[in-house]
């Protein structure tokens, strides 16, 4: 009973519910990303229904509020960034908006996915090595 209650009140459930509210309310801001937002909403609603406490803080895909660790395949340099809402973006802190070019490329990706991110000197080929929930999964943007 306690486990069932814990799962029911899992903080990720509420955070994903906040994301659904936020994206539904503000979706017109990202007209060009409508398909991406629809796919994201579909995925988090499905995932929210089966969150497993044992997985926490790992996530099976890149979500808003997740920290993504990746390696540049050409240089073997490790790096990380966190996806956030546009109003929370702070590139100097490694927090990028899900609506930014790199944010759109990362959203819904999984561990071991290889993709090209925009770097200062041009495209950078990276491989995702881990995806974790940050303490800011809901983000302050979700409450506005």
Short mmCIF file of C-alpha atoms in Angstrom, two decimals:
data_model
loop_
_atom_site.label_atom_id
_atom_site.label_comp_id
_atom_site.label_asym_id
_atom_site.label_seq_id
_atom_site.Cartn_x
_atom_site.Cartn_y
_atom_site.Cartn_z
CA UNK A 1 0.00 0.00 0.00
CA UNK A 2 2.79 2.43 0.91
CA UNK A 3 4.59 1.76 -2.38
CA UNK A 4 1.37 2.30 -4.35
CA UNK A 5 0.76 5.56 -2.47
CA UNK A 6 4.36 6.69 -3.08
CA UNK A 7 4.03 5.98 -6.76
CA UNK A 8 0.72 7.84 -6.92
CA UNK A 9 2.31 10.94 -5.36
CA UNK A 10 5.61 10.62 -7.21
CA UNK A 11 6.97 14.15 -7.91
CA UNK A 12 7.57 13.29 -11.57
CA UNK A 13 3.86 12.65 -12.07
CA UNK A 14 3.01 16.18 -10.94
CA UNK A 15 5.91 17.65 -12.91
CA UNK A 16 4.74 15.98 -16.12
CA UNK A 17 1.16 17.13 -15.44
CA UNK A 18 2.54 20.69 -15.12
CA UNK A 19 4.33 20.27 -18.43
CA UNK A 20 1.14 19.16 -20.16
CA UNK A 21 -0.66 22.24 -18.78
CA UNK A 22 2.19 24.58 -19.76
CA UNK A 23 2.62 23.24 -23.31
CA UNK A 24 -1.12 23.16 -23.94
CA UNK A 25 -1.45 26.76 -22.77
CA UNK A 26 1.57 28.12 -24.67
CA UNK A 27 1.72 25.90 -27.75
CA UNK A 28 0.97 28.77 -30.15
CA UNK A 29 4.41 30.22 -29.30
CA UNK A 30 6.05 27.34 -31.18
CA UNK A 31 3.90 26.94 -34.30
CA UNK A 32 6.77 25.41 -36.28
CA UNK A 33 7.25 22.81 -33.56
CA UNK A 34 3.61 21.73 -33.30
CA UNK A 35 4.32 18.15 -34.37
CA UNK A 36 7.23 17.93 -31.93
CA UNK A 37 5.03 19.23 -29.09
CA UNK A 38 2.26 16.76 -29.98
CA UNK A 39 4.74 13.85 -29.95
CA UNK A 40 6.21 15.06 -26.67
CA UNK A 41 2.81 15.43 -24.99
CA UNK A 42 1.79 11.98 -26.18
CA UNK A 43 5.00 10.45 -24.82
CA UNK A 44 4.92 12.10 -21.38
CA UNK A 45 1.23 11.30 -20.86
CA UNK A 46 1.99 7.65 -21.65
CA UNK A 47 5.13 7.61 -19.45
CA UNK A 48 3.38 9.41 -16.59
CA UNK A 49 0.89 6.57 -16.32
CA UNK A 50 3.64 4.01 -15.65
CA UNK A 51 6.42 5.83 -13.79
CA UNK A 52 8.57 3.39 -11.87
CA UNK A 53 10.10 4.63 -8.61
CA UNK A 54 12.98 2.21 -9.08
CA UNK A 55 14.07 4.13 -12.21
CA UNK A 56 14.23 7.50 -10.47
CA UNK A 57 16.18 9.72 -11.24
CA UNK A 58 16.87 8.03 -14.61
CA UNK A 59 14.53 8.81 -17.49
CA UNK A 60 14.00 6.65 -20.60
CA UNK A 61 13.99 9.69 -22.90
CA UNK A 62 15.05 13.33 -22.90
CA UNK A 63 12.31 15.43 -21.32
CA UNK A 64 11.94 19.05 -20.28
CA UNK A 65 13.77 19.23 -16.97
CA UNK A 66 16.19 16.41 -17.70
CA UNK A 67 19.98 16.53 -17.59
CA UNK A 68 21.61 14.93 -20.62
CA UNK A 69 25.22 13.72 -20.47
CA UNK A 70 26.80 13.09 -23.85
CA UNK A 71 30.16 12.50 -25.45
CA UNK A 72 31.41 14.18 -28.62
CA UNK A 73 32.26 11.23 -30.82
CA UNK A 74 35.18 12.94 -32.64
CA UNK A 75 37.00 14.27 -29.56
CA UNK A 76 35.74 11.98 -26.75
CA UNK A 77 34.96 15.15 -24.78
CA UNK A 78 32.16 14.74 -22.23
CA UNK A 79 29.58 17.43 -21.70
CA UNK A 80 26.08 17.88 -20.35
CA UNK A 81 23.10 20.17 -20.63
CA UNK A 82 19.66 20.42 -19.10
CA UNK A 83 16.47 21.07 -21.05
CA UNK A 84 14.23 23.77 -19.64
CA UNK A 85 11.42 26.15 -20.57
CA UNK A 86 12.37 29.13 -22.78
CA UNK A 87 11.98 31.60 -19.89
CA UNK A 88 14.41 29.53 -17.75
CA UNK A 89 17.14 29.26 -20.40
CA UNK A 90 20.68 30.09 -19.21
CA UNK A 91 23.16 28.74 -21.75
CA UNK A 92 26.11 29.73 -19.56
CA UNK A 93 24.78 27.32 -16.91
CA UNK A 94 24.14 24.56 -19.44
CA UNK A 95 20.37 25.12 -19.40
CA UNK A 96 18.89 25.24 -22.89
CA UNK A 97 15.31 25.72 -23.97
CA UNK A 98 13.46 22.73 -25.37
CA UNK A 99 12.36 25.10 -28.17
CA UNK A 100 15.93 26.03 -29.18
CA UNK A 101 17.52 24.24 -32.16
CA UNK A 102 19.56 21.91 -29.92
CA UNK A 103 16.65 21.46 -27.53
CA UNK A 104 14.41 20.30 -30.38
CA UNK A 105 17.13 17.88 -31.51
CA UNK A 106 17.47 16.39 -28.00
CA UNK A 107 13.81 16.18 -26.97
CA UNK A 108 12.59 12.56 -26.80
CA UNK A 109 16.02 11.10 -27.65
CA UNK A 110 17.28 8.07 -25.74
CA UNK A 111 20.54 6.77 -24.32
CA UNK A 112 22.97 5.69 -27.08
CA UNK A 113 21.25 7.87 -29.70
CA UNK A 114 23.78 9.61 -31.94
CA UNK A 115 22.89 13.04 -33.32
CA UNK A 116 24.37 16.32 -34.57
CA UNK A 117 24.17 19.30 -32.23
CA UNK A 118 24.97 22.86 -33.23
CA UNK A 119 28.34 23.83 -31.78
CA UNK A 120 30.33 27.06 -31.86
CA UNK A 121 32.44 25.80 -34.76
CA UNK A 122 29.65 24.00 -36.60
CA UNK A 123 27.84 20.70 -36.18
CA UNK A 124 29.13 18.35 -33.47
CA UNK A 125 28.36 14.63 -33.52
CA UNK A 126 27.41 13.41 -30.04
CA UNK A 127 26.25 10.19 -28.39
CA UNK A 128 23.86 10.42 -25.43
CA UNK A 129 25.22 8.47 -22.43
CA UNK A 130 22.73 9.25 -19.65
CA UNK A 131 19.45 11.04 -19.02
CA UNK A 132 18.41 12.00 -15.50
CA UNK A 133 15.69 13.98 -13.86
CA UNK A 134 16.92 17.27 -12.44
CA UNK A 135 15.52 18.87 -9.32
CA UNK A 136 13.78 21.32 -11.64
CA UNK A 137 11.74 18.90 -13.69
CA UNK A 138 8.65 21.10 -13.44
CA UNK A 139 10.55 24.37 -13.84
CA UNK A 140 9.13 27.72 -12.85
CA UNK A 141 7.76 28.21 -16.36
CA UNK A 142 5.20 25.49 -15.76
CA UNK A 143 3.57 27.50 -13.03
CA UNK A 144 3.06 30.71 -14.99
#
